[in-house]
Short mmCIF file of C-alpha atoms in Angstrom, two decimals:
data_model
loop_
_atom_site.label_atom_id
_atom_site.label_comp_id
_atom_site.label_asym_id
_atom_site.label_seq_id
_atom_site.Cartn_x
_atom_site.Cartn_y
_atom_site.Cartn_z
CA ARG A 1 121.60 -24.58 -65.56
CA ASN A 2 119.47 -26.71 -64.25
CA SER A 3 118.90 -24.63 -61.64
CA ILE A 4 118.22 -21.92 -63.22
CA GLY A 5 115.24 -23.60 -65.03
CA GLY A 6 114.72 -24.84 -61.73
CA PHE A 7 113.80 -21.16 -60.98
CA ILE A 8 112.56 -19.75 -63.54
CA ALA A 9 109.65 -22.27 -63.58
CA LEU A 10 108.53 -22.29 -60.15
CA LEU A 11 108.44 -18.79 -60.66
CA GLY A 12 106.51 -19.66 -63.40
CA ALA A 13 104.12 -21.66 -61.46
CA VAL A 14 103.46 -19.20 -59.03
CA GLY A 15 102.59 -16.35 -61.36
CA ILE A 16 99.99 -18.90 -62.34
CA VAL A 17 98.37 -19.75 -59.23
CA GLY A 18 98.78 -16.54 -58.29
CA GLY A 19 97.46 -14.87 -61.76
CA ALA A 20 94.15 -17.34 -61.36
CA ALA A 21 93.61 -16.98 -57.43
CA THR A 22 93.39 -12.76 -58.11
CA GLY A 23 91.60 -12.69 -61.86
CA GLY A 24 90.04 -9.91 -63.33
CA THR A 25 92.60 -8.06 -66.26
CA ASN A 26 95.81 -8.04 -63.65
CA GLY A 27 95.22 -11.56 -62.67
CA ARG A 28 95.05 -12.77 -66.71
CA TYR A 29 98.30 -10.59 -67.14
CA LEU A 30 100.11 -12.63 -64.32
CA VAL A 31 98.71 -16.15 -65.65
CA ALA A 32 99.83 -14.95 -69.35
CA GLY A 33 103.46 -14.56 -67.56
CA GLY A 34 103.66 -16.99 -65.51
CA ALA A 35 103.03 -19.19 -68.33
CA PHE A 36 105.55 -17.88 -70.76
CA LEU A 37 107.93 -18.76 -67.56
CA ALA A 38 107.28 -22.25 -66.72
CA LEU A 39 107.27 -22.96 -70.58
CA ILE A 40 111.13 -20.83 -70.67
CA GLY A 41 111.74 -22.71 -67.32
CA ILE A 42 110.49 -26.27 -68.90
CA ILE A 43 112.49 -25.33 -72.13
CA ILE A 44 115.99 -25.45 -69.91
CA LEU A 45 115.15 -28.32 -68.44
CA ILE A 46 114.35 -30.24 -70.95
CA PRO A 47 117.68 -32.20 -71.07
CA LEU A 48 117.50 -33.47 -67.37
CA LEU A 49 114.34 -34.62 -67.97
CA SER A 50 114.55 -36.28 -70.90
CA ARG A 51 116.31 -39.49 -69.25
CA PRO A 52 113.11 -39.81 -66.74
CA VAL A 53 111.34 -38.96 -68.99
CA ILE A 54 111.29 -41.54 -71.77
CA ALA A 55 112.57 -44.50 -68.73
CA LEU A 56 108.86 -43.62 -67.92
CA VAL A 57 107.36 -44.80 -71.87
CA ARG A 58 110.30 -46.55 -73.07
CA PRO A 59 108.10 -50.27 -72.14
CA ALA A 60 105.42 -48.63 -73.92
CA ILE A 61 107.09 -47.25 -76.52
CA SER A 62 109.45 -50.84 -77.62
CA LYS A 63 105.91 -52.32 -77.07
CA LEU A 64 104.10 -50.02 -79.66
CA PHE A 65 106.03 -49.70 -82.80
CA GLY A 66 108.59 -53.06 -81.51
CA VAL A 67 112.35 -53.00 -82.31
CA SER A 68 111.86 -49.11 -84.21
CA GLY A 69 110.64 -47.73 -80.55
CA LYS A 70 112.97 -49.97 -79.15
CA LEU A 71 116.39 -47.87 -81.31
CA ALA A 72 114.22 -44.48 -80.93
CA SER A 73 114.49 -44.70 -77.20
CA GLN A 74 118.40 -45.49 -76.91
CA ASN A 75 119.03 -42.96 -79.79
CA ALA A 76 116.92 -39.67 -77.39
CA VAL A 77 118.82 -41.25 -74.11
CA ARG A 78 122.12 -41.35 -75.66
CA ASN A 79 122.14 -37.85 -76.25
CA PRO A 80 120.21 -35.90 -73.73
CA ARG A 81 121.01 -32.78 -75.90
CA ARG A 82 120.14 -33.44 -78.39
CA THR A 83 116.26 -34.79 -77.61
CA GLY A 84 115.80 -31.28 -75.31
CA ALA A 85 116.99 -29.10 -78.56
CA THR A 86 113.99 -31.24 -80.95
CA ALA A 87 111.56 -31.00 -78.23
CA SER A 88 112.73 -27.35 -77.56
CA ALA A 89 111.57 -26.38 -80.76
CA LEU A 90 108.36 -28.58 -81.11
CA ALA A 91 107.69 -26.91 -77.75
CA ILE A 92 108.15 -23.63 -78.94
CA GLY A 93 106.25 -24.06 -82.40
CA LEU A 94 103.05 -26.09 -80.94
CA THR A 95 102.93 -22.52 -77.82
CA LEU A 96 103.36 -20.51 -80.99
CA VAL A 97 100.44 -22.51 -82.73
CA THR A 98 98.76 -22.32 -79.73
CA GLY A 99 98.42 -18.94 -78.54
CA ILE A 100 98.06 -17.64 -82.17
CA SER A 101 95.10 -19.45 -82.28
CA VAL A 102 93.30 -17.77 -78.92
CA LEU A 103 94.77 -14.69 -80.26
CA GLY A 104 92.52 -15.05 -83.01
CA VAL A 105 89.55 -16.35 -81.72
CA THR A 106 90.23 -13.48 -78.44
CA LEU A 107 89.65 -10.65 -81.54
CA GLY A 108 86.98 -12.40 -83.08
CA GLN A 109 84.76 -12.62 -80.17
CA ALA A 110 85.39 -8.96 -79.24
CA ILE A 111 85.22 -7.57 -81.91
CA ASP A 112 81.34 -9.71 -82.50
CA LYS A 113 81.15 -8.69 -78.89
CA MET A 114 81.86 -4.52 -80.57
CA THR A 115 79.48 -5.31 -83.30
CA THR A 116 76.52 -6.58 -81.74
CA ASP A 117 75.85 -4.39 -78.87
CA ASN A 118 74.64 -1.51 -79.54
CA ILE A 119 72.17 -3.71 -81.96
CA LYS A 120 68.68 -4.59 -81.47
CA ALA A 121 67.96 -6.04 -84.98
CA ASP A 122 67.69 -9.65 -85.72
CA TYR A 123 69.53 -8.88 -88.95
CA MET A 124 71.46 -7.03 -91.07
CA VAL A 125 71.76 -6.40 -95.24
CA SER A 126 74.07 -5.93 -97.47
CA MET A 127 75.43 -5.73 -100.62
CA ALA A 128 79.04 -7.67 -100.63
CA SER A 129 80.36 -5.10 -102.93
CA GLY A 130 79.82 -2.63 -100.08
CA ASP A 131 77.28 -0.19 -102.54
CA SER A 132 74.28 1.34 -100.95
CA LEU A 133 71.19 -1.16 -100.82
CA ASP A 134 68.67 -0.53 -103.99
CA GLN A 135 65.44 1.42 -103.35
CA SER A 136 63.79 -1.71 -104.77
CA ALA A 137 65.23 -3.88 -102.51
CA LEU A 138 64.67 -1.17 -99.32
CA THR A 139 61.20 -1.74 -100.31
CA ALA A 140 60.77 -5.00 -100.24
CA LEU A 141 61.91 -5.95 -96.80
CA SER A 142 60.24 -3.03 -95.76
CA LYS A 143 56.76 -5.27 -97.46
CA ALA A 144 58.36 -8.67 -95.87
CA ASP A 145 56.44 -10.41 -93.63
CA GLY A 146 57.71 -9.97 -89.84
CA VAL A 147 59.17 -6.77 -90.58
CA SER A 148 58.47 -4.07 -88.20
CA ALA A 149 61.09 -1.31 -88.38
CA LEU A 150 63.61 -0.28 -91.11
CA SER A 151 66.75 1.62 -90.64
CA PRO A 152 68.66 2.57 -93.99
CA GLN A 153 71.86 3.75 -93.73
CA GLN A 154 73.50 6.03 -95.88
CA ALA A 155 77.34 6.43 -94.58
CA THR A 156 79.06 9.87 -95.94
CA SER A 157 81.69 12.66 -94.19
CA LEU A 158 81.09 15.71 -93.36
CA GLN A 159 83.61 18.61 -92.88
CA VAL A 160 82.88 21.46 -89.98
CA ASP A 161 85.18 24.18 -89.41
CA GLY A 162 88.02 22.04 -91.82
CA GLU A 163 87.21 18.60 -89.48
CA TYR A 164 85.87 15.65 -90.83
CA HIS A 165 83.33 13.73 -89.12
CA SER A 166 81.72 10.42 -90.10
CA ALA A 167 77.86 10.56 -90.47
CA SER A 168 75.33 8.11 -90.96
CA GLY A 169 72.08 8.49 -92.76
CA VAL A 170 68.75 6.92 -90.83
CA THR A 171 66.12 7.09 -90.65
CA PRO A 172 64.19 8.63 -87.31
CA GLY A 173 61.64 6.69 -86.40
CA ASP A 174 63.10 3.31 -86.33
CA VAL A 175 66.67 3.64 -85.68
CA GLU A 176 66.05 3.72 -82.24
CA LYS A 177 63.99 -0.44 -82.85
CA VAL A 178 66.91 -0.76 -84.43
CA PHE A 179 70.31 0.26 -81.90
CA SER A 180 70.68 0.83 -78.57
CA LEU A 181 71.57 4.76 -78.66
CA ASP A 182 70.99 6.49 -75.53
CA THR A 183 69.78 9.26 -75.81
CA VAL A 184 71.41 12.82 -73.25
CA SER A 185 69.46 15.74 -74.87
CA GLY A 186 67.02 15.76 -77.78
CA SER A 187 65.22 13.23 -79.04
CA LEU A 188 66.14 10.86 -82.48
CA ALA A 189 62.36 10.13 -82.87
CA THR A 190 61.63 13.93 -83.90
CA LEU A 191 64.55 14.10 -86.28
CA LYS A 192 63.93 16.54 -89.06
CA ASP A 193 65.37 17.18 -92.20
CA GLY A 194 69.06 18.98 -91.90
CA GLN A 195 69.17 17.48 -88.39
CA VAL A 196 71.90 15.76 -86.68
CA ALA A 197 72.61 13.98 -83.87
CA VAL A 198 76.14 13.64 -82.34
CA GLY A 199 77.39 11.51 -80.28
CA SER A 200 78.18 13.06 -76.56
CA LYS A 201 82.51 12.98 -76.86
CA THR A 202 81.95 14.91 -79.77
CA ALA A 203 80.35 17.25 -78.71
CA LYS A 204 81.66 18.08 -75.59
CA SER A 205 84.56 18.52 -77.21
CA ASN A 206 83.46 20.74 -79.95
CA GLY A 207 81.23 23.51 -77.15
CA TRP A 208 77.77 22.30 -79.23
CA LYS A 209 75.12 21.56 -77.49
CA THR A 210 71.35 20.83 -78.68
CA GLY A 211 70.19 23.37 -80.87
CA ASP A 212 72.57 24.59 -82.35
CA THR A 213 73.47 25.05 -86.39
CA LEU A 214 76.70 23.88 -87.47
CA PRO A 215 77.91 25.65 -90.58
CA VAL A 216 78.79 22.33 -93.18
CA GLU A 217 80.73 21.23 -96.06
CA PHE A 218 79.92 17.64 -97.94
CA ASP A 219 81.03 15.25 -100.06
CA ASP A 220 79.98 16.61 -103.12
CA GLU A 221 81.74 19.84 -101.48
CA LYS A 222 78.43 21.93 -101.77
CA LYS A 223 78.00 23.74 -98.58
CA GLY A 224 74.93 24.30 -96.32
CA GLU A 225 73.91 23.97 -92.49
CA VAL A 226 72.62 21.95 -90.64
CA THR A 227 71.27 22.16 -86.71
CA ILE A 228 71.74 19.28 -83.81
CA GLY A 229 68.35 17.69 -82.70
#
């Protein structure tokens, strides 16, 4: 058992060192796998390691906690397997808590990055209820000191040839000032009523190009046409 635990822990250490040296995505996978193997190996080795570790810290425990500390250290040495089981449970619990915390922070940072990478605006204003801002609020914002660009967004969906596509209504002249958007063809600044800008992937998959007129059905089931501008 101890040999197996030592071998697994060694594999984990090699994975961690190799991943750190490799770097990049593959390196992160190696480090994660190595850390997992190292944890498993240490858990297997805890009964073996408990005696020397307790012997090392026993003087300090006895000095700090007196008779209680001395009895606790003697009890731990008396049954290494029981000590190992208790320590293993604590190690697994701490590992899970730490892993979930790291995952939560990482996901939060990734979402923040995805949200802010394409935004030039200093502020985004929205209703807590998710409803659209009232026109009076938009007017007040446009007149506020220091506001040089304002592009309200109205989320909706369009049905084209039976397929639904999400869409947002924007202010053509200001949208490029508040969002970082790369234009492949046409111009966002010159969009007019009845014109839409389409993502390059969507346009390519549907065979659309600038100037095409598309028959659409709106959320209120009214039908019309829009032109790719």
